PDB file of C-alpha atoms in Angstrom:
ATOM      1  CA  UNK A 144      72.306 176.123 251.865  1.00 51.00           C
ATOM      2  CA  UNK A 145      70.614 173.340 253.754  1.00 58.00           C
ATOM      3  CA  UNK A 146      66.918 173.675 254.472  1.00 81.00           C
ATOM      4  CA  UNK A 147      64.732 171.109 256.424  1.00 87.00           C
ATOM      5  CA  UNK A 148      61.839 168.610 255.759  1.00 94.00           C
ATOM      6  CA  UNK A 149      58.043 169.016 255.439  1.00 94.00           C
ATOM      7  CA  UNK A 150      56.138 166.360 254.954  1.00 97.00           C
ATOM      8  CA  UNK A 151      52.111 166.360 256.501  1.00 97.00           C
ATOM      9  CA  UNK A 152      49.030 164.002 255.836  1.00 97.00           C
ATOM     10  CA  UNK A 153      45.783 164.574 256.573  1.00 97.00           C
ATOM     11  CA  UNK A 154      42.282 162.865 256.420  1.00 97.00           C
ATOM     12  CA  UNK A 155      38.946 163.833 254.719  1.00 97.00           C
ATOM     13  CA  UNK A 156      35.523 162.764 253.639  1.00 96.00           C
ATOM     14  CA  UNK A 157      32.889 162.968 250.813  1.00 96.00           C
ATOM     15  CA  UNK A 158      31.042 165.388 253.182  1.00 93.00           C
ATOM     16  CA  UNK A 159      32.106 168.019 255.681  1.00 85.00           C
ATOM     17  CA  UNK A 160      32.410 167.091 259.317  1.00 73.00           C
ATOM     18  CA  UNK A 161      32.579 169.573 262.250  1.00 65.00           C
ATOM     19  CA  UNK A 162      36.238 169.347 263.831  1.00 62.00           C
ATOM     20  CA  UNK A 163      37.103 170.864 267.267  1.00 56.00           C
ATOM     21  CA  UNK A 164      40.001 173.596 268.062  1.00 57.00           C
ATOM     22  CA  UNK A 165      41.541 175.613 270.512  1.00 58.00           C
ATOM     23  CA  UNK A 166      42.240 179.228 270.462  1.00 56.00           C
ATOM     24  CA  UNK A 167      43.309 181.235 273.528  1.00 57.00           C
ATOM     25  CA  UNK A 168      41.310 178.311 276.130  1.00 55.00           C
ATOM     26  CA  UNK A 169      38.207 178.991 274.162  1.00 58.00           C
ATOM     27  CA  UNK A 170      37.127 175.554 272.063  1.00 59.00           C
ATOM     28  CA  UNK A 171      35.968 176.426 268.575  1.00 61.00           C
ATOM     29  CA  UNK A 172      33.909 174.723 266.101  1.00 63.00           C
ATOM     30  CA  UNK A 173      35.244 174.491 262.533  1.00 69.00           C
ATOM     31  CA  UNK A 174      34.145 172.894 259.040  1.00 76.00           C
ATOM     32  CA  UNK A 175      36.307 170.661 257.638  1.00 86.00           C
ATOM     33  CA  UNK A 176      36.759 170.780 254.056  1.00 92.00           C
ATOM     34  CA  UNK A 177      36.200 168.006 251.451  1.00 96.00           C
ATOM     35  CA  UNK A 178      37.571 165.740 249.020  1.00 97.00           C
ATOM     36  CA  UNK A 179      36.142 167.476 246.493  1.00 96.00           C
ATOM     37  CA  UNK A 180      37.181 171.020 247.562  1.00 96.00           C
ATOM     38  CA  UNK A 181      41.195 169.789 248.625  1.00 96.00           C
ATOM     39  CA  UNK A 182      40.931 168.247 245.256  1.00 97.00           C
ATOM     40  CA  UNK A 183      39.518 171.374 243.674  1.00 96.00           C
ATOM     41  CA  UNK A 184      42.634 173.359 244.857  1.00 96.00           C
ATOM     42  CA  UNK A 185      44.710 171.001 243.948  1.00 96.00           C
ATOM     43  CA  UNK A 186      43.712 170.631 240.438  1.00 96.00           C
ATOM     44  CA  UNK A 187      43.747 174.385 240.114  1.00 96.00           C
ATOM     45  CA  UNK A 188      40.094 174.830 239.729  1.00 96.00           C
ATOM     46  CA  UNK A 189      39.398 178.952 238.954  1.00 94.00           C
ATOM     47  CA  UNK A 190      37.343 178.836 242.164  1.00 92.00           C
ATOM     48  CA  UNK A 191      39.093 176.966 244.668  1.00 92.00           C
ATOM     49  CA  UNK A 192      42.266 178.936 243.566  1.00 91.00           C
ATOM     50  CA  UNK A 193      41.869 182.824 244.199  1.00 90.00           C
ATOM     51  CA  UNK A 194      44.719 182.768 246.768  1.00 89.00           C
ATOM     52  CA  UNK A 195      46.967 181.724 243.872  1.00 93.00           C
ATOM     53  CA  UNK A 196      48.632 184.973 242.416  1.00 91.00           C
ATOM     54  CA  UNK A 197      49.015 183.021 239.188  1.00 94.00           C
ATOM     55  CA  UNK A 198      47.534 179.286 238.904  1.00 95.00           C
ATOM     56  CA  UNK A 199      49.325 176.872 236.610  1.00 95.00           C
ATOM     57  CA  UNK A 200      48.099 173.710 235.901  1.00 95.00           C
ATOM     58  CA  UNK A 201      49.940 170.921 237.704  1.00 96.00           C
ATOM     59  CA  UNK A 202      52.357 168.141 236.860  1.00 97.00           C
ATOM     60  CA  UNK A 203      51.214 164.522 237.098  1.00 97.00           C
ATOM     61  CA  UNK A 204      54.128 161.976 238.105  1.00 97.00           C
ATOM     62  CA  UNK A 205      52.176 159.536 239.241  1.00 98.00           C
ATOM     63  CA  UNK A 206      48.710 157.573 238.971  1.00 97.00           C
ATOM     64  CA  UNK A 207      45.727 159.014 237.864  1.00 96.00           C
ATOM     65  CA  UNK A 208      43.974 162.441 237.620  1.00 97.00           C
ATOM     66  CA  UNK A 209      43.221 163.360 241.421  1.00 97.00           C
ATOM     67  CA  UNK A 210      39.246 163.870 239.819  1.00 97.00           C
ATOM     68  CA  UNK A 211      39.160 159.909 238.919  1.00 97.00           C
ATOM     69  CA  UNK A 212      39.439 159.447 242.691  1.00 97.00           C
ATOM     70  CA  UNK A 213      35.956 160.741 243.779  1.00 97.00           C
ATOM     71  CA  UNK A 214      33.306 158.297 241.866  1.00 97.00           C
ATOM     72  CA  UNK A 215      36.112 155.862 243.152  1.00 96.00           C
ATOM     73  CA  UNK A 216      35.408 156.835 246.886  1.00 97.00           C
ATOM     74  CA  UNK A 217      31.740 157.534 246.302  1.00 96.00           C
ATOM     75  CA  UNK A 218      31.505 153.502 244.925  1.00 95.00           C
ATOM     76  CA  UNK A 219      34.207 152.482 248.091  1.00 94.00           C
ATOM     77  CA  UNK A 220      31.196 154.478 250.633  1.00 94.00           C
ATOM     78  CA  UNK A 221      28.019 153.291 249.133  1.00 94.00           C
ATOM     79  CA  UNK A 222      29.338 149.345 248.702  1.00 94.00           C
ATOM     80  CA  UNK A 223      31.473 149.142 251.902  1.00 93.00           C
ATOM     81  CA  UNK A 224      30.951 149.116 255.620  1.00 94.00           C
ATOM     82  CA  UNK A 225      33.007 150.276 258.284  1.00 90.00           C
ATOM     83  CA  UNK A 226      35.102 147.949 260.600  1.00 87.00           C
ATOM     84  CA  UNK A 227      31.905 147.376 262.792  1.00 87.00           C
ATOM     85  CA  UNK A 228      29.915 146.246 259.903  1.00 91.00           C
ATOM     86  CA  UNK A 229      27.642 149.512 259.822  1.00 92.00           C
ATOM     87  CA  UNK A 230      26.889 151.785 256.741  1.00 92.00           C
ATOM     88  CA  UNK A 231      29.546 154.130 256.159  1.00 92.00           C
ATOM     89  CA  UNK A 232      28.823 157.622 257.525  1.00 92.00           C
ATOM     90  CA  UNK A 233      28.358 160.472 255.131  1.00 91.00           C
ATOM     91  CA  UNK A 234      31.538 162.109 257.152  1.00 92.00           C
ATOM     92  CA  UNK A 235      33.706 159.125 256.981  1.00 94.00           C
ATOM     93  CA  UNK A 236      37.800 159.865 256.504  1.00 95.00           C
ATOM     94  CA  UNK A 237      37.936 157.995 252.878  1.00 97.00           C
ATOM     95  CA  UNK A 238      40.877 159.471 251.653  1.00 98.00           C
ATOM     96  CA  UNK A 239      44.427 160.816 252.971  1.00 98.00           C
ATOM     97  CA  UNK A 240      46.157 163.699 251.115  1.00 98.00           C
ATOM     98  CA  UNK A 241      49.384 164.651 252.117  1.00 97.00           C
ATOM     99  CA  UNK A 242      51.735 167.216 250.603  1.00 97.00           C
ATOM    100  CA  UNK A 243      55.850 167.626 250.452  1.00 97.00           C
ATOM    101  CA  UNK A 244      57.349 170.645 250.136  1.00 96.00           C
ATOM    102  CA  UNK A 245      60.724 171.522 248.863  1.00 96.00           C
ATOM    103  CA  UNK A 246      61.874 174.394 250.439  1.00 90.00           C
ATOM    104  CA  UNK A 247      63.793 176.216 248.666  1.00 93.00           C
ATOM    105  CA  UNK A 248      62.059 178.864 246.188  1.00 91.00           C
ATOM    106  CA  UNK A 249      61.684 177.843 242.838  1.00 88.00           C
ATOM    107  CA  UNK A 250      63.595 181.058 241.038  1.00 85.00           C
ATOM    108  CA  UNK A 251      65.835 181.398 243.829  1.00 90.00           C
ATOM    109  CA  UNK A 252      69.501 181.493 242.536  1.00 90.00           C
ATOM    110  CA  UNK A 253      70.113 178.766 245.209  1.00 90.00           C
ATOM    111  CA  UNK A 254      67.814 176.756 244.107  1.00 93.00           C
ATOM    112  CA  UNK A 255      69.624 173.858 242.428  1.00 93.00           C
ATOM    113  CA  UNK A 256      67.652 171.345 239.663  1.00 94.00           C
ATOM    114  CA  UNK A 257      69.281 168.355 239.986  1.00 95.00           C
ATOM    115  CA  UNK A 258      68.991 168.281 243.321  1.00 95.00           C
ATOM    116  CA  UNK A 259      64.856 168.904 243.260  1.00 96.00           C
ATOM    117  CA  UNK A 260      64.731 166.282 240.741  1.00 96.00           C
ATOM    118  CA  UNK A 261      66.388 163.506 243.229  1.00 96.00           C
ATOM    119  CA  UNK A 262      64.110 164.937 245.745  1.00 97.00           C
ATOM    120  CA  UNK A 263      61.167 164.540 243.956  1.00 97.00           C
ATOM    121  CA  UNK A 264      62.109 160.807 242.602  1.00 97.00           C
ATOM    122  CA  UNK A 265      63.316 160.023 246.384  1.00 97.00           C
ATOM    123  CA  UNK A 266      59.601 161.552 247.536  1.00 98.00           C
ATOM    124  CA  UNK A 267      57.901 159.631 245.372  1.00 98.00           C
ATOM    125  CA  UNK A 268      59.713 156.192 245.880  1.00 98.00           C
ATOM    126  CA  UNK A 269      59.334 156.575 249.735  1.00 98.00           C
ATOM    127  CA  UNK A 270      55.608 157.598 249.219  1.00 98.00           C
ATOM    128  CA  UNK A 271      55.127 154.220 246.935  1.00 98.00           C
ATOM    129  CA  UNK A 272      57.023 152.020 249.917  1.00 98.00           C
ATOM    130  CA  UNK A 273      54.735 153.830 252.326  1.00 98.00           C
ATOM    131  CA  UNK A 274      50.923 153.321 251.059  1.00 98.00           C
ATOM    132  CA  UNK A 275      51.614 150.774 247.761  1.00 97.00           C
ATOM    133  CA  UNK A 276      48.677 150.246 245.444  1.00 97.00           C
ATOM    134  CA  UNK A 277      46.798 152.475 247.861  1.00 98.00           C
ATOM    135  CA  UNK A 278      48.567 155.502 246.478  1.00 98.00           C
ATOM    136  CA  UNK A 279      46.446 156.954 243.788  1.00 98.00           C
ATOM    137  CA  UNK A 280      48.097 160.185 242.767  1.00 98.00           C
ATOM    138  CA  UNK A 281      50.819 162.722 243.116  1.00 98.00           C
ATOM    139  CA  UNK A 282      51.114 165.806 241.101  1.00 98.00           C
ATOM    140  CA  UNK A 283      53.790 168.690 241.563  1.00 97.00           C
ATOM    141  CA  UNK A 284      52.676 172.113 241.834  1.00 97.00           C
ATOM    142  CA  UNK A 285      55.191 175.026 240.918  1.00 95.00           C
ATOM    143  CA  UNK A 286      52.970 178.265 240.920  1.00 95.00           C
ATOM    144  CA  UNK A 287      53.413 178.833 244.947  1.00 94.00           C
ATOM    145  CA  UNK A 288      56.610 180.335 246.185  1.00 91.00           C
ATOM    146  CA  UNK A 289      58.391 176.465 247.745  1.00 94.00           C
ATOM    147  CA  UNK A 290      57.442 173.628 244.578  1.00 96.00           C
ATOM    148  CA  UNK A 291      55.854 170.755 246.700  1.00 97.00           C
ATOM    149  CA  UNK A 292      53.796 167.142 245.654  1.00 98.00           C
ATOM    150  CA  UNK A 293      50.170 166.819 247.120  1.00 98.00           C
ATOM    151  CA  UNK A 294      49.858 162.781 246.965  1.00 98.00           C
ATOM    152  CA  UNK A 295      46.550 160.832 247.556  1.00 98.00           C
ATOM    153  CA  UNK A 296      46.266 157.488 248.847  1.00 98.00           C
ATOM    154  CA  UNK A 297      41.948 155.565 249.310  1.00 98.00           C
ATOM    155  CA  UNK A 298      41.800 152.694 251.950  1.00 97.00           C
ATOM    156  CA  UNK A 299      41.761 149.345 250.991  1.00 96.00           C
ATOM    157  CA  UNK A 300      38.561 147.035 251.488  1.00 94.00           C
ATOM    158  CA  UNK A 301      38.809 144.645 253.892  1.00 91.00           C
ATOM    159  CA  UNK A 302      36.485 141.739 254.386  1.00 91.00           C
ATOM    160  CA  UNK A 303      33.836 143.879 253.175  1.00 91.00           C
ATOM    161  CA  UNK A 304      34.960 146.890 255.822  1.00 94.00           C
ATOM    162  CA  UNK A 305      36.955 149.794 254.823  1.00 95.00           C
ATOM    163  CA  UNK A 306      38.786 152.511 257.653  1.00 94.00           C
ATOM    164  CA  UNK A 307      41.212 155.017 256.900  1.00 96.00           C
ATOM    165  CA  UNK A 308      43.191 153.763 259.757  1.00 95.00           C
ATOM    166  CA  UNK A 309      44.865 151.290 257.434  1.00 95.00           C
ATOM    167  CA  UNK A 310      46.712 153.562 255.319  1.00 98.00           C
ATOM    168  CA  UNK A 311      47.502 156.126 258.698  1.00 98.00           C
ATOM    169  CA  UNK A 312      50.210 155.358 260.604  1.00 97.00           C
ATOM    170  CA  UNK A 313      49.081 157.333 263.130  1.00 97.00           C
ATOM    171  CA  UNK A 314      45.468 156.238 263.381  1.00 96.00           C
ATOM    172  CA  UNK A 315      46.606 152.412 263.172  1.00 96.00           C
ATOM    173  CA  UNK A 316      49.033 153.013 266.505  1.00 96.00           C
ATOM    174  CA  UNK A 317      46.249 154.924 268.125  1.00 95.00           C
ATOM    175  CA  UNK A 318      43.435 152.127 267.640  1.00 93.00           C
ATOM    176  CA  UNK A 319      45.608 149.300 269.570  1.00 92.00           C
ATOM    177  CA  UNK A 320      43.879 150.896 272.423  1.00 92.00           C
ATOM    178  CA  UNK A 321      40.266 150.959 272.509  1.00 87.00           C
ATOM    179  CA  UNK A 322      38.964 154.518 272.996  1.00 83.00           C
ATOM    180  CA  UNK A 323      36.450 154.635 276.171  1.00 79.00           C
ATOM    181  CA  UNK A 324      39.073 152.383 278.466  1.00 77.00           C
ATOM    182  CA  UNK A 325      39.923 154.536 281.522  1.00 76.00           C
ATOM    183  CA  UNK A 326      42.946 156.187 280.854  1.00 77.00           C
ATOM    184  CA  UNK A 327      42.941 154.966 276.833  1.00 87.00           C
ATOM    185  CA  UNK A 328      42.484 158.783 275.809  1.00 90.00           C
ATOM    186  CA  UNK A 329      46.309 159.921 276.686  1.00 90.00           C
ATOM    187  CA  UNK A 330      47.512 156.711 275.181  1.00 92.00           C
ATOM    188  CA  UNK A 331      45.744 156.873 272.563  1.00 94.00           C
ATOM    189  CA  UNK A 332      47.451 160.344 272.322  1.00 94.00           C
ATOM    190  CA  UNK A 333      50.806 159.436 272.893  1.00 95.00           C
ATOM    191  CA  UNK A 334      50.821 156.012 270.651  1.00 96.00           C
ATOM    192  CA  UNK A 335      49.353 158.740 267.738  1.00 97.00           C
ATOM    193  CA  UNK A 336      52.426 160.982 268.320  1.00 96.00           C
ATOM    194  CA  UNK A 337      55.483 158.246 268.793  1.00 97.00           C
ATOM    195  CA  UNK A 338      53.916 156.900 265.170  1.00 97.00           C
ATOM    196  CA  UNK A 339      53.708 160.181 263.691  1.00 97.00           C
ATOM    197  CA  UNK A 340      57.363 161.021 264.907  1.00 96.00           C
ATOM    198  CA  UNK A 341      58.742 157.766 263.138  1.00 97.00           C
ATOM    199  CA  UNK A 342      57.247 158.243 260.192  1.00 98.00           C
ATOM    200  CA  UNK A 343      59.032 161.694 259.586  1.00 97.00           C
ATOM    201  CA  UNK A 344      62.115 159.684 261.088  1.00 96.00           C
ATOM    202  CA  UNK A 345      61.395 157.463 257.906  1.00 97.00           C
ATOM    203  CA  UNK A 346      61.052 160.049 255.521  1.00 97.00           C
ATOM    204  CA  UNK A 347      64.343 161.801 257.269  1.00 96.00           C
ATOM    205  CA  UNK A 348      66.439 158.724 256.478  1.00 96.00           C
ATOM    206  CA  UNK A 349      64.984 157.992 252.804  1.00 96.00           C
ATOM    207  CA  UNK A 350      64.806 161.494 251.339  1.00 96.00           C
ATOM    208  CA  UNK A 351      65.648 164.192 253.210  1.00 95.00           C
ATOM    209  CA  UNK A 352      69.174 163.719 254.245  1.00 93.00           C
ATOM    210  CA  UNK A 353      69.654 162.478 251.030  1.00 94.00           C
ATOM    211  CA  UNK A 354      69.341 165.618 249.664  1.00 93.00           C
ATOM    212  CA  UNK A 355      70.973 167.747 252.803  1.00 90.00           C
ATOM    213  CA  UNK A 356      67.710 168.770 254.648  1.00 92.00           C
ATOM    214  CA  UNK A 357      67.270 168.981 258.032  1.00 92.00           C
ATOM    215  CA  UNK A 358      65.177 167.226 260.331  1.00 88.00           C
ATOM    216  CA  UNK A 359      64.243 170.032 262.405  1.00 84.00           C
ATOM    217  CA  UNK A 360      64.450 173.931 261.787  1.00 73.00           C
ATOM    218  CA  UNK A 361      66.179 175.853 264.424  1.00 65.00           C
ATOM    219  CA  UNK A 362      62.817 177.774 265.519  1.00 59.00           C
ATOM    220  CA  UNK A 363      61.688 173.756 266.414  1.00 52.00           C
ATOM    221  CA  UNK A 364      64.711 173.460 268.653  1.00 50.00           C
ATOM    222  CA  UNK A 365      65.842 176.835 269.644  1.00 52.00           C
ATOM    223  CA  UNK A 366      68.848 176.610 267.946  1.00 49.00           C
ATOM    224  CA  UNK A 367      71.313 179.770 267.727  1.00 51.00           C
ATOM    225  CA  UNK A 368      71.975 181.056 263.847  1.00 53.00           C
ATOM    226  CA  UNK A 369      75.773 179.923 264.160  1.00 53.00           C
ATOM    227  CA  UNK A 370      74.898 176.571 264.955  1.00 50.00           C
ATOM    228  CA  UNK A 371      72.100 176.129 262.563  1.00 46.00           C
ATOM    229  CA  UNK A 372      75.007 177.096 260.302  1.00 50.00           C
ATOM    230  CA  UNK A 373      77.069 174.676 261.028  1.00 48.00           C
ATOM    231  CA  UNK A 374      74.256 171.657 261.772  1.00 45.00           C
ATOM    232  CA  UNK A 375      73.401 173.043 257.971  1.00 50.00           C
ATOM    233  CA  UNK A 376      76.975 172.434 256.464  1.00 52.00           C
ATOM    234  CA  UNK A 377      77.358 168.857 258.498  1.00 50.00           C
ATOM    235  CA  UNK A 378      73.810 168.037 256.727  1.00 48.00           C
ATOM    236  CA  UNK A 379      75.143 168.778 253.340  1.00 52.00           C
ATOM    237  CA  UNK A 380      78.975 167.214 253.863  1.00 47.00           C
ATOM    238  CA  UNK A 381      76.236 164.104 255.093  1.00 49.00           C
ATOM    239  CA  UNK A 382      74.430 164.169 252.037  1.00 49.00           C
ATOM    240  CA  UNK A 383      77.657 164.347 250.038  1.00 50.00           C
ATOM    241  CA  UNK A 384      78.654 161.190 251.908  1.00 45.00           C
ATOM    242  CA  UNK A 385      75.419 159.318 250.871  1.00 54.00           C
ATOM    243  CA  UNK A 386      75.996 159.985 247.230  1.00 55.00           C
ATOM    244  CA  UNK A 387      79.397 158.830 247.549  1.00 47.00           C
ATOM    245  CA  UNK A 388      78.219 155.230 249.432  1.00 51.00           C
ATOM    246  CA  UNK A 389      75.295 155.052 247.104  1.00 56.00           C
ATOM    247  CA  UNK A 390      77.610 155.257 244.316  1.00 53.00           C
ATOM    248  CA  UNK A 391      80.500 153.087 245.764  1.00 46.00           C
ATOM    249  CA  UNK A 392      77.377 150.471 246.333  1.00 54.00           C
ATOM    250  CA  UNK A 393      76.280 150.393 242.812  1.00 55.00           C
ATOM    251  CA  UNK A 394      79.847 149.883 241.465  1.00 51.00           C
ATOM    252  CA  UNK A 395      80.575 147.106 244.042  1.00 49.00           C
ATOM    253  CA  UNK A 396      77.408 145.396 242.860  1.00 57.00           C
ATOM    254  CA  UNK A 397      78.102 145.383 239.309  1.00 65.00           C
ATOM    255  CA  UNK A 398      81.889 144.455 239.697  1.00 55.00           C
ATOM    256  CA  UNK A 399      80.491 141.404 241.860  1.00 59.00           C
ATOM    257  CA  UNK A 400      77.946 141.171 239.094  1.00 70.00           C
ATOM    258  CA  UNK A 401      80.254 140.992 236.408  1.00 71.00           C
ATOM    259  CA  UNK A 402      82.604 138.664 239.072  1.00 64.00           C
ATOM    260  CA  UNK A 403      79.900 135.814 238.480  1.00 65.00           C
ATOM    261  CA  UNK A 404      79.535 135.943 235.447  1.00 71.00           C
ATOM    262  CA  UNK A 405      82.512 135.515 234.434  1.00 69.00           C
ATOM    263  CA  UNK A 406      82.929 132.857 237.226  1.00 66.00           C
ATOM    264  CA  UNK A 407      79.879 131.032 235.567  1.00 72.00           C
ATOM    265  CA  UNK A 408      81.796 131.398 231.990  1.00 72.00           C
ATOM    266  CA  UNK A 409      85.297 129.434 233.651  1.00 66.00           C
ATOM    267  CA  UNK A 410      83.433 127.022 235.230  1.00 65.00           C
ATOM    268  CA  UNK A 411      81.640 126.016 231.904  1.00 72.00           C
ATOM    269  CA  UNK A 412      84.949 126.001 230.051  1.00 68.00           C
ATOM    270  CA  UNK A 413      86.209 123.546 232.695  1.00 63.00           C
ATOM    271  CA  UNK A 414      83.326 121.494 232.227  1.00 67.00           C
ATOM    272  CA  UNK A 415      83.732 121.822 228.303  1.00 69.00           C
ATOM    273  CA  UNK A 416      87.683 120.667 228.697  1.00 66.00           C
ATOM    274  CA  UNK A 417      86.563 117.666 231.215  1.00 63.00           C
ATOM    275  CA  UNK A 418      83.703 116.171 229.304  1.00 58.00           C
TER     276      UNK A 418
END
C-alpha cells in the first residue's frame, strides 16, 4: 500500500525564546524548546522521554553523537557574530533539526524491509546533497509507532558571522527582501512558502517516489478513498518504473564502460602491430 511523505525542519537555540501562535483569533505566547531538550528526546534521555511507552536507544547512521553538537554550538555563539557584526543573542536559531518519517508501522505485516532500507539510504543521501558538511547527525528511532530519522545540521561561519538562514531554505528565500520595507512582510511570507514547497518537491523526486509515497495525503487534497486508491497503485507501478530505469541505467553504464575498455585494448594492439 502506498503511503505519503513527511519530511519537516525546524530551528532552535542554546536558550528558549518566546514564539507567537494563534488559537481560535486569540494570539498566544509559547516557550520554545531547546537544543538541549530536542536533543534530550532524541537521545532517549529517561526524562525527556516519559511519552515513550518503551524508549530504545537509537541508531546512529550518520556523523556524530547528537550530544557532541552542543559545546560545538556553545564555541560557534560565544566566538561568532551575527550577519550584522553584533554578539550573538542568547536566543539565536544555531541549529536545524528536522525529522523523516516512514509511514508505515514498524510490525505492521505491510511493512516491507527492503523497501525501509532504500528509504532510509535515499533519506540520507538527499539530506547529505541538501546541507553537506553542515549535516552533523542522523539517528533512526524505532520505539514510536512510524520508524523516522531526526537529522541535525549547525550553520557555517562566514566571514566571522554565522545565521541559520544559510542552511534554511526557507529563511534564505525570505531574507532577499528586507523585513521593515512596506509591503516586505507578505513577501517575505510568500518567498518562505514557494521555498518550502520546492524543497518537499525535492525530496518528492529523490526519495519518496522512489519508494511509492505520495506527495500529498488525500485529507491535504480532498481526495475521495477510490481515487486515493488508485493515485496509490499509479505511485507504486511509478516506483516500479524507477527501479527498472535505475537499473537499465547502471547496466548501460557498465556495458559502455566495459565498451571502452575494450576499445582502449584494440587500439593499443593496432598501435603494437604498426610500430
Amino acid at each position: 500500500m502506498s503511503t505519503y511523505q513527511f519530511i519537516h525542519i525546524e530551528t532552535y537555540g542554546l536558550h528558549s525564546a518566546e514564539v507567537s501562535k494563534r488559537s481560535n483569533s486569540q494570539k498566544n505566547i509559547a516557550r520554545k524548546i531547546t537544543i538541549s531538550e530536542v536533543i534530550s528526546e532524541a537521545i532517549r534521555d529517561p526524562l525527556s522521554c516519559l511519552h515513550i511507552k518503551n524508549p530504545q536507544n537509537p541508531t546512529m547512521i550518520y556523523g556524530s553523537f547528537p550530544t557532541t553538537l552542543i559545546p560545538e554550538i556553545e564555541k560557534l555563539a560565544s566566538t561568532s557574530k551575527d550577519p550584522l557584526g553584533r554578539k550573538i543573542r542568547k536566543d539565536a536559531q544555531l541549529l536545524l533539526a528536522g525529522i523523516c518519517s516512514y509511514p508505515v508501522q514498524f510490525n505492521s505485516t505491510e511493512f516491507n524491509k527492503t523497501n525501509f532500507e532504500r528509504w532510509t539510504k535515499l533519506t540520507l543521501d538527499f539530506l547529505i546533497s541538501e546541507y553537506g558538511d553542515n549535516l552533523k547527525s542522523c539517528l533512526i528511532h524505532l520505539d514510536e509507532e512510524f520508524p523516522h530519522i531526526h537529522f541535525y545540521a549547525i550553520p557555517p561561519v562566514i566571514n566571522g558571522s554565522v545565521h541559520i538562514r544559510s542552511i534554511h531554505c526557507g529563511m534564505a528565500s525570505r531574507d532577499k527582501i528586507p523585513d521593515g520595507d512596506k509591503g516586505s512582510g507578505k513577501m517575505r511570507k510568500i518567498l518562505y512558502r514557494n521555498s518550502m514547497q520546492e524543497f518537499q518537491n525535492r525530496y518528492y523526486d529523490r526519495v519518496a517516489s522512489r519508494v511509492g509515497q505520495l506527495r500529498f495525503g488525500p485529507k491535504r487534497i480532498r481526495r475521495a478513498r477510490r481515487d486515493h486508491i488508485e493515485v496509490q497503485r499509479t505511485a507504486s507501478a511509478l516506483s516500479s518504473a524507477r527501479d527498472f530505469m535505475d537499473n537499465y541505467n547502471s547496466a548501460l553504464a557498465q556495458h559502455s564502460q566495459r565498451e571502452a575498455e575494450l576499445n582502449q585494448k584494440n587500439l593499443r594492439l593496432i598501435q603494437l602491430l604498426y610500430l
